[in-house]
Coordinates of C-alpha atoms in Angstrom, one line a residue:
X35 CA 127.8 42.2 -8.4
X36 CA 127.3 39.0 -6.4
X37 CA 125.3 39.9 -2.5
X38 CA 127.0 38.3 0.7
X39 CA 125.3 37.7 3.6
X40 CA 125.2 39.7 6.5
X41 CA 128.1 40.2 9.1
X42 CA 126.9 38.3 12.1
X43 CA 127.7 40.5 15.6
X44 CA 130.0 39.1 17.8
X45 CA 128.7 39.0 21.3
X46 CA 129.5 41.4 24.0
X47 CA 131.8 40.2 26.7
X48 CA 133.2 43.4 28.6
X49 CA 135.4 40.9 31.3
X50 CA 136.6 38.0 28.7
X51 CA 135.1 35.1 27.0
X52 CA 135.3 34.5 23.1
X53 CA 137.3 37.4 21.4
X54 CA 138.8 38.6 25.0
X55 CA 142.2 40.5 25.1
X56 CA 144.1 37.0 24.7
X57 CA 141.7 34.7 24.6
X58 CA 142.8 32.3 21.7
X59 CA 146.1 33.3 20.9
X60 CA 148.9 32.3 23.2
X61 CA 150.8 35.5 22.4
X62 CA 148.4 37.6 23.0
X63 CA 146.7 38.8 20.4
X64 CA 143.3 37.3 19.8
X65 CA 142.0 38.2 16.2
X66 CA 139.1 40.2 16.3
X67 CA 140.2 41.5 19.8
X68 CA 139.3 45.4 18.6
X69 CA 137.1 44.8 16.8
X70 CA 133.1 45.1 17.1
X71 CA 131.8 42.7 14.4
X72 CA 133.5 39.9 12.5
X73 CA 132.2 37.4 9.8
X74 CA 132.8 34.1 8.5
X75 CA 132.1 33.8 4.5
X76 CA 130.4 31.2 3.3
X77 CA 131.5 28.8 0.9
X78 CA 131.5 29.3 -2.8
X79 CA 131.2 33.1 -1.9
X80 CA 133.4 36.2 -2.5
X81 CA 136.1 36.3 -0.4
X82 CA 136.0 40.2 0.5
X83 CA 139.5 41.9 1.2
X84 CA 139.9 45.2 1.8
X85 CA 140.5 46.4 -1.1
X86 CA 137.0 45.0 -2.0
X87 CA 135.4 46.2 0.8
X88 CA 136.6 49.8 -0.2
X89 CA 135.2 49.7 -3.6
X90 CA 132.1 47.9 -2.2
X91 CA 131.6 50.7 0.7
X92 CA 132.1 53.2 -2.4
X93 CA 129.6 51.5 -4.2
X94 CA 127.0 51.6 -1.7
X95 CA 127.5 47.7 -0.3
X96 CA 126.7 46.4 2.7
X97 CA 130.1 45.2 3.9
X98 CA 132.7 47.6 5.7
X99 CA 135.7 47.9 7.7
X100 CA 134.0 49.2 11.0
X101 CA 136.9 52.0 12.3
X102 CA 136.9 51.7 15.8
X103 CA 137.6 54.7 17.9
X104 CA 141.0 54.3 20.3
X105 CA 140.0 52.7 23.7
X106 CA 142.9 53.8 25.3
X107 CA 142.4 57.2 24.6
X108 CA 138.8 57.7 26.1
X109 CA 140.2 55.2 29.0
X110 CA 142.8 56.8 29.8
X111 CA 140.7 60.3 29.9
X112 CA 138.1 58.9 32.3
X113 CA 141.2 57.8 34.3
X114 CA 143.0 61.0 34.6
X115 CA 139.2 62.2 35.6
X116 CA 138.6 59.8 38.0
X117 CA 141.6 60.2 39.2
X118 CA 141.4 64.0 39.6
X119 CA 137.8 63.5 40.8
X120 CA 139.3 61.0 43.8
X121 CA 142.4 63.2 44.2
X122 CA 140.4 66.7 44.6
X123 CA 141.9 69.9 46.9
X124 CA 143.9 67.8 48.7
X125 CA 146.7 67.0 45.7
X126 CA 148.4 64.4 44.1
X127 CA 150.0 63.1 47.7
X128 CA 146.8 62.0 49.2
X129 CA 145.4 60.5 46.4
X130 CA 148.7 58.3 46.4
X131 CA 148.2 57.5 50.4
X132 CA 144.6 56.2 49.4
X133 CA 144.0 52.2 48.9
X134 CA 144.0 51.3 45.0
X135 CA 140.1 52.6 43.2
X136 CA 138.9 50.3 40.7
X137 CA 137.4 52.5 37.8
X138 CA 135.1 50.6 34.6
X139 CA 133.6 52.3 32.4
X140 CA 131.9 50.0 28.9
X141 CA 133.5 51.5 25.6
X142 CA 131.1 53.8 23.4
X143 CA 131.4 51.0 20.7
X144 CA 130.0 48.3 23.0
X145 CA 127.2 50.2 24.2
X146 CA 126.1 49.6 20.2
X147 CA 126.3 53.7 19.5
X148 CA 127.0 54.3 15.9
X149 CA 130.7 56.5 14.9
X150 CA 130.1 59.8 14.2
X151 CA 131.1 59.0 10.3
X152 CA 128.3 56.6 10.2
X153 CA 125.6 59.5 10.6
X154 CA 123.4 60.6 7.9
X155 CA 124.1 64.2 7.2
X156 CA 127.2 64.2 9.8
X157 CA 130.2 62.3 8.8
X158 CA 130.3 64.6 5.7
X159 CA 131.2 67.1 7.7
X160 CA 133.5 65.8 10.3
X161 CA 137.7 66.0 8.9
X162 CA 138.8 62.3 7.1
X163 CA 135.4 61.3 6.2
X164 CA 135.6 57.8 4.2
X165 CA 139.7 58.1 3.3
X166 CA 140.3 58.2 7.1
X167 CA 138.2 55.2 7.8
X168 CA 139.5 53.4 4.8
X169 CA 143.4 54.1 5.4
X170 CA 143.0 53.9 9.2
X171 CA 145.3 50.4 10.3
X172 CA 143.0 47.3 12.1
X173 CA 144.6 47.9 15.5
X174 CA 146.4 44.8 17.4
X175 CA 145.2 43.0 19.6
X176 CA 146.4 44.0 23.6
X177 CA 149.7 42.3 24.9
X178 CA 149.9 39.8 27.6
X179 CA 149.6 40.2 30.8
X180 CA 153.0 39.3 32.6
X181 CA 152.5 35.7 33.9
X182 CA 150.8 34.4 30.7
X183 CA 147.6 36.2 31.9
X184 CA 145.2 38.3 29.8
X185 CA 145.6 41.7 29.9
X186 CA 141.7 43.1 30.8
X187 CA 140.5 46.3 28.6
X188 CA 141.6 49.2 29.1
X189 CA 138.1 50.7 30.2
X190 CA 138.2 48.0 33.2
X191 CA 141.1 50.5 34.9
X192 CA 142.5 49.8 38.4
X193 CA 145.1 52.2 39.8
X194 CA 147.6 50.9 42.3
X195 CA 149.9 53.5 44.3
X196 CA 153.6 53.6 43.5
X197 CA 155.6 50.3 45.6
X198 CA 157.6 51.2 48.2
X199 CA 160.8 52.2 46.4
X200 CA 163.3 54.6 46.8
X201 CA 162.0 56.6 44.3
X202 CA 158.5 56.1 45.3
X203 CA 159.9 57.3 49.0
X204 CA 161.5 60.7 47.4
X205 CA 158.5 60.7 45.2
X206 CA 156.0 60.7 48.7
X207 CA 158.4 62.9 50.7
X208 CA 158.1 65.4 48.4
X209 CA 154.6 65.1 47.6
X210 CA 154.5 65.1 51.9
X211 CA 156.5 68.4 51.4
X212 CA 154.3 69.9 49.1
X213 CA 151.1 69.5 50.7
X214 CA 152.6 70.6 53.8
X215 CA 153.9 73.6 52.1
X216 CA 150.2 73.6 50.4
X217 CA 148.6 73.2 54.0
X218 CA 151.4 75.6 55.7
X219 CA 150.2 77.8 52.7
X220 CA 146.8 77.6 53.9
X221 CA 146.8 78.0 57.4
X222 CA 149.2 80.9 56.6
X223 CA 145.8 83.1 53.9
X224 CA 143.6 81.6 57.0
X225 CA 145.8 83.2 59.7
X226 CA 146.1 86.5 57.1
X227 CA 142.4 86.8 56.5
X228 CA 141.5 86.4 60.1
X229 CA 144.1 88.8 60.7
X230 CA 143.1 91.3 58.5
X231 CA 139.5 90.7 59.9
X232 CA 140.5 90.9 63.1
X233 CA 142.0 94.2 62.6
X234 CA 139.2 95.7 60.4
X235 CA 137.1 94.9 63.9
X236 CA 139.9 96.4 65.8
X237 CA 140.2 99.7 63.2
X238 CA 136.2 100.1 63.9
X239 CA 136.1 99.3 67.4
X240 CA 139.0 101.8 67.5
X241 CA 137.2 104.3 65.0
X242 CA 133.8 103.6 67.5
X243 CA 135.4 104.3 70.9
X244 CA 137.7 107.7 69.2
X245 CA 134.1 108.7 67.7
X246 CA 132.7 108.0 71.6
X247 CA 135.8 109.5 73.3
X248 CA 135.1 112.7 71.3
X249 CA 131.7 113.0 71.5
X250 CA 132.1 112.7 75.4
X251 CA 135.1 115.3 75.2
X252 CA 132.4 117.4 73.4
X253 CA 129.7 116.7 75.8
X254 CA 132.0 117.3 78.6
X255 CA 133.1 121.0 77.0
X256 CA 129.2 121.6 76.5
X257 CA 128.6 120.5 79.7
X258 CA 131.5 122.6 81.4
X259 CA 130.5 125.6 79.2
X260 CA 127.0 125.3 80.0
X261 CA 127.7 125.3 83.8
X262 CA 130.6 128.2 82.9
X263 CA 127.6 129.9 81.3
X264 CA 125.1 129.4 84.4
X265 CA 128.2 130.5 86.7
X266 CA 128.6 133.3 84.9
X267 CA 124.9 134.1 85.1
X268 CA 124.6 133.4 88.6
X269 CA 127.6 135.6 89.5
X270 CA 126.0 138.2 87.3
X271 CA 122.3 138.2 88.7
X272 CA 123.9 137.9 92.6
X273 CA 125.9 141.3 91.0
X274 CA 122.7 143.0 89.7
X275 CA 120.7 141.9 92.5
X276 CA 123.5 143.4 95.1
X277 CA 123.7 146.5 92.8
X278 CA 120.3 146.6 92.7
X279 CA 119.9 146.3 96.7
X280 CA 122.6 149.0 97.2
X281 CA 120.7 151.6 94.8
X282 CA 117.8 150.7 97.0
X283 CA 119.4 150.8 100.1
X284 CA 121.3 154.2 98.7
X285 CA 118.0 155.7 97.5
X286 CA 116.0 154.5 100.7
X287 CA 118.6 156.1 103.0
X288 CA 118.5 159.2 100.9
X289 CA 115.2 159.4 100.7
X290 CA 115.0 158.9 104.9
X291 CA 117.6 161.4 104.9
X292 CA 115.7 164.0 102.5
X293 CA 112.6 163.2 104.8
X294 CA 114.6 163.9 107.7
X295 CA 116.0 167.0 106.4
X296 CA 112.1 167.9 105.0
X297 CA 111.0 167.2 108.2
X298 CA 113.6 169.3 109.5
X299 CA 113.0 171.9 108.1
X300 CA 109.3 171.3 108.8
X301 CA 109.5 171.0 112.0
X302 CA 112.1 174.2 112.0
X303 CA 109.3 176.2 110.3
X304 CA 107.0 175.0 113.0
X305 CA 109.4 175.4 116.0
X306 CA 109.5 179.2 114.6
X307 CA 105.7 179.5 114.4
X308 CA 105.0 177.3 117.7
X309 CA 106.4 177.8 121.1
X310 CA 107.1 176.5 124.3
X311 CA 104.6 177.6 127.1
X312 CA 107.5 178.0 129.7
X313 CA 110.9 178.7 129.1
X314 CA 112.2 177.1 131.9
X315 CA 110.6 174.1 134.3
X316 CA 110.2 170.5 135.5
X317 CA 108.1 168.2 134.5
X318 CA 106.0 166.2 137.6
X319 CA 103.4 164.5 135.7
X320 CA 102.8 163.0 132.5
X321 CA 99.6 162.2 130.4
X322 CA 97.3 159.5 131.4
X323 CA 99.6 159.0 134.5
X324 CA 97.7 156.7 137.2
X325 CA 97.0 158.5 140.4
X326 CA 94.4 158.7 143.9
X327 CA 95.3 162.2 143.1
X328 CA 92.8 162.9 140.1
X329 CA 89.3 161.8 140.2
X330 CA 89.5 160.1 137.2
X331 CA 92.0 158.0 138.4
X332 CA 94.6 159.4 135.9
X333 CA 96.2 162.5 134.7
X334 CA 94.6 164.0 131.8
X335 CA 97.4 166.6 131.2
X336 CA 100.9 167.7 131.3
X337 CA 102.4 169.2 134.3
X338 CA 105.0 172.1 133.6
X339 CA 106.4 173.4 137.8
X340 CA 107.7 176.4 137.6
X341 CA 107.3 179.5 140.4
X342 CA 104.1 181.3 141.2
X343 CA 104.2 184.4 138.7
X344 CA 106.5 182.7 135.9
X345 CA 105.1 184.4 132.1
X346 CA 102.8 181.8 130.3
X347 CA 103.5 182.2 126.3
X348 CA 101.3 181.3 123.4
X349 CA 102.3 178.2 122.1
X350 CA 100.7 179.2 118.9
X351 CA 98.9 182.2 117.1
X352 CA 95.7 182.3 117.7
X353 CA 92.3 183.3 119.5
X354 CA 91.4 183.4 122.8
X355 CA 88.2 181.1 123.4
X356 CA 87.6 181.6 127.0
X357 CA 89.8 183.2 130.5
X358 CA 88.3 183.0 134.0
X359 CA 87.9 180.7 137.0
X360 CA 87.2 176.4 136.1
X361 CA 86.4 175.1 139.2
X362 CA 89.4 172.2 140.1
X363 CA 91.7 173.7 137.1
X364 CA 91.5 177.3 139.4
X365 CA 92.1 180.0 136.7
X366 CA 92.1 178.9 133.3
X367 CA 93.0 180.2 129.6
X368 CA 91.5 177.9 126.2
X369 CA 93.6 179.3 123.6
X370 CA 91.9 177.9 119.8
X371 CA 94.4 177.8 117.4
X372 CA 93.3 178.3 113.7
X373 CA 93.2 174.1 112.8
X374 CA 90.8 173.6 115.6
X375 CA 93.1 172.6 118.0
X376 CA 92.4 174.0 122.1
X377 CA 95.2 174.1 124.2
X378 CA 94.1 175.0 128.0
X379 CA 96.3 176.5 130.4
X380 CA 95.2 175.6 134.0
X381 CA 96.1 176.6 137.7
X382 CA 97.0 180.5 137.0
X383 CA 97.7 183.0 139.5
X384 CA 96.9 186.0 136.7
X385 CA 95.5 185.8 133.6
X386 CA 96.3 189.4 131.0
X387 CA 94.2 188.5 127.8
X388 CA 90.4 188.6 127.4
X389 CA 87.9 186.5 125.4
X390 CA 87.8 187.2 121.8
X391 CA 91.2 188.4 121.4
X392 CA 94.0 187.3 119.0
X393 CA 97.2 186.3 120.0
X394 CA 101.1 185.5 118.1
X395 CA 103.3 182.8 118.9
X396 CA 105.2 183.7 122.4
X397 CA 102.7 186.5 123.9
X398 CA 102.1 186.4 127.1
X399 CA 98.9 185.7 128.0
X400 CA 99.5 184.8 132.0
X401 CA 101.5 183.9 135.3
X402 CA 101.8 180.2 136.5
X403 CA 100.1 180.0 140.1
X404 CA 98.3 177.5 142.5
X405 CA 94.8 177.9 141.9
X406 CA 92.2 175.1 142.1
X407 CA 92.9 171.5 142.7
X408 CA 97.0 171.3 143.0
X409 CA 99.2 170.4 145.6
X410 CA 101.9 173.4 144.4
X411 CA 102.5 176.3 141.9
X412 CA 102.4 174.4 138.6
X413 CA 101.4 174.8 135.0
X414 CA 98.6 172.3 134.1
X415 CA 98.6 172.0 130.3
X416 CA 95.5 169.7 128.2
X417 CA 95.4 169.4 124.1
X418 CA 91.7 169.1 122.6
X419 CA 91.5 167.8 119.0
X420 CA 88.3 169.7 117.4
X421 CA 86.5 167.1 118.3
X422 CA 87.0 167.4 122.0
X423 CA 89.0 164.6 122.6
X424 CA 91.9 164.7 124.5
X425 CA 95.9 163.8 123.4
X426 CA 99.2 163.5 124.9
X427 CA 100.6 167.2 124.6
X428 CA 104.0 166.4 124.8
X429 CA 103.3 164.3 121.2
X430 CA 101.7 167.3 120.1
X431 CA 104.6 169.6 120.8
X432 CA 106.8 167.0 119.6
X433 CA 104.6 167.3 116.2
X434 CA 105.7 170.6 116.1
X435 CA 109.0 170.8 116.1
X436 CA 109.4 171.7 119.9
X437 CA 111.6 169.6 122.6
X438 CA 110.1 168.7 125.8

């Protein structure tokens, strides 16, 4: 089998030039337009068809029909891309209000990558293998632009917003519609979350002040039982203390009054076992009353005036200590009683007991008189402690029970 030469590679011109989208031919198709490589034979040489080129592909020659991949496909992705990429949240509306985007993008054959059929190892396993590539039709070349123009590829991609039609009017008013029902839509989840957060705040301020309300109601009940409680035990203790008082008071005043009624009877026992040394008379003078009268210059005694000859009584059993004249106090009588005590009876006219002897309460022992130092018949009467000192003897008949 005869060799050829090599395929020389067309050169790449992405925006026109030799083998441009209607470049040579008036109706716009260029031969070679799709295609990545083309060759010239040489004269005297095979003239390869495709038929040839099939067998010689089988065969392992060097010279193929390169398959190329569909431009307008992968254009026409990276344009519904772009597009979506320049249209975003906003919708198809305001990607139509925006000023034309140009959008170029080389083909994967021009960038001089290899098909995937034409890898070692890989195009066995892809679907059509070499039938596909063999069968698959040389594509045309791209129309004419209107105006006689060439049409540019299809990866050089410019999009132009709708003219100002009727339909392109309906078409933006209801685009307009939609993406003010789309931003009505909006603001209505943004007014419905903010809502909804608003009254999730409002449920736990709500939730807060109950939670505070009742904890002050609580507080206020502890508070107002508390001081309830410390009423209660105020009222109480003032209660225990008054009862407490009125026992004392009760048991003080029947205790005075058992002490009275002792002393009573005391003094009733006494009263039977002492006696009055007159049973009738005036007092004149009292004990340790002032006087030019006395030489001490005060009454030592009690003065009991009564008539010359009146009976003198034992105010209490006992003995007889001494009876006879006592210069100033004239005839006088010390009756001891059994304690100790001396009780002298002064100023007698008569006197009818003698030294030594024992007398009983109310004997009579002498007669009232004027003897000694007096200005009248009288009873001078002293008290002598067993010590010798003197005391009031109206006290000391008190002490016993007696009135004076």
């Amino acid at each position: 089998m005869a060799s050829n030469t090599p395929v020389p590679e067309a050169p790449f011109e992405p925006f026109g030039g030799p083998g441009a989208v209607g470049a040579d031919d008036p109706d716009g198709f260029a031969p070679g337009a799709y295609e990545t490589a083309s060759f010239t034979p040489a004269p005297g040489e095979w003239n390869p068809t495709e038929g040839s080129l099939r067998a010689e592909s089988r065969s392992g020659g060097r010279h193929r029909v390169v398959k190329q991949r569909s431009n307008f496909a992968r254009s026409s992705t990276v344009l519904g891309v772009g597009v979506i990429a320049a249209v975003g949240a906003g919708g198809l509306a305001t990607a139509q209000e925006k000023a034309p985007v140009a959008i170029s993008l080389p083909d994967l054959p021009d960038l001089g990558l290899p098909d995937a059929h034409d890898l070692p190892g890989v195009g066995d396993l892809l679907p059509g293998g070499d039938e596909e590539k063999d069968t698959a039709p040389v594509r045309e070349s791209a129309p004419v632009a209107a105006g006689g123009a060439a049409a540019k590829p299809l990866t050089s991609v410019t999009y132009t917003a709708p003219a100002d039609t009727t339909a392109g009017t309906e078409a933006e008013e209801r685009t307009a519609t939609t993406a003010d029902a789309g931003e009505a839509l909006r603001a209505r989840i943004l007014q419905q979350a903010e809502q909804q957060q608003q009254a999730a705040v409002d449920a736990e301020k709500l939730a807060a002040e109950k939670a505070a309300a009742e904890k002050a109601a609580a507080d206020a009940a502890a508070q107002a039982e508390a001081a309830a409680k410390a009423e209660a035990d105020r009222i109480a203790a003032e209660k225990a203390k008054a009862e407490a008082e009125r026992l004392a008071a009760e048991k003080a005043e029947a205790e005075r009054i058992a002490a009275e009624k002792a002393e009573a009877e005391r003094l009733a026992q006494l009263a039977a076992s002492y006696s009055m040394p007159l049973s009738s008379y005036t007092l004149t003078s009292t004990y340790m009353q002032s006087g030019s009268m006395w030489s001490s210059g005060y009454h030592t005694g009690l003065d009991f005036a009564a008539p010359t000859g009146t009976p003198l009584k034992a105010v209490h059993g006992g003995t007889i200590k001494s009876a006879g004249w006592s210069g100033s106090y004239g005839y006088r009588i010390v009756l001891e009683l059994e304690d100790g005590t001396e009780v002298w009876y002064c100023h007698l006219s008569s006197m009818t007991v003698a030294v030594g002897q024992t007398v009983t309460t109310g004997e009579t022992i002498g007669r009232v008189g004027a003897t000694g130092n007096v200005t009248g018949p009288h009873l001078h009467m002293e008290v002598h402690t067993p010590d010798g000192s003197g005391i009031d003897p109206a006290e000391w008949l008190r002490s016993k029970g007696l009135s004076v």
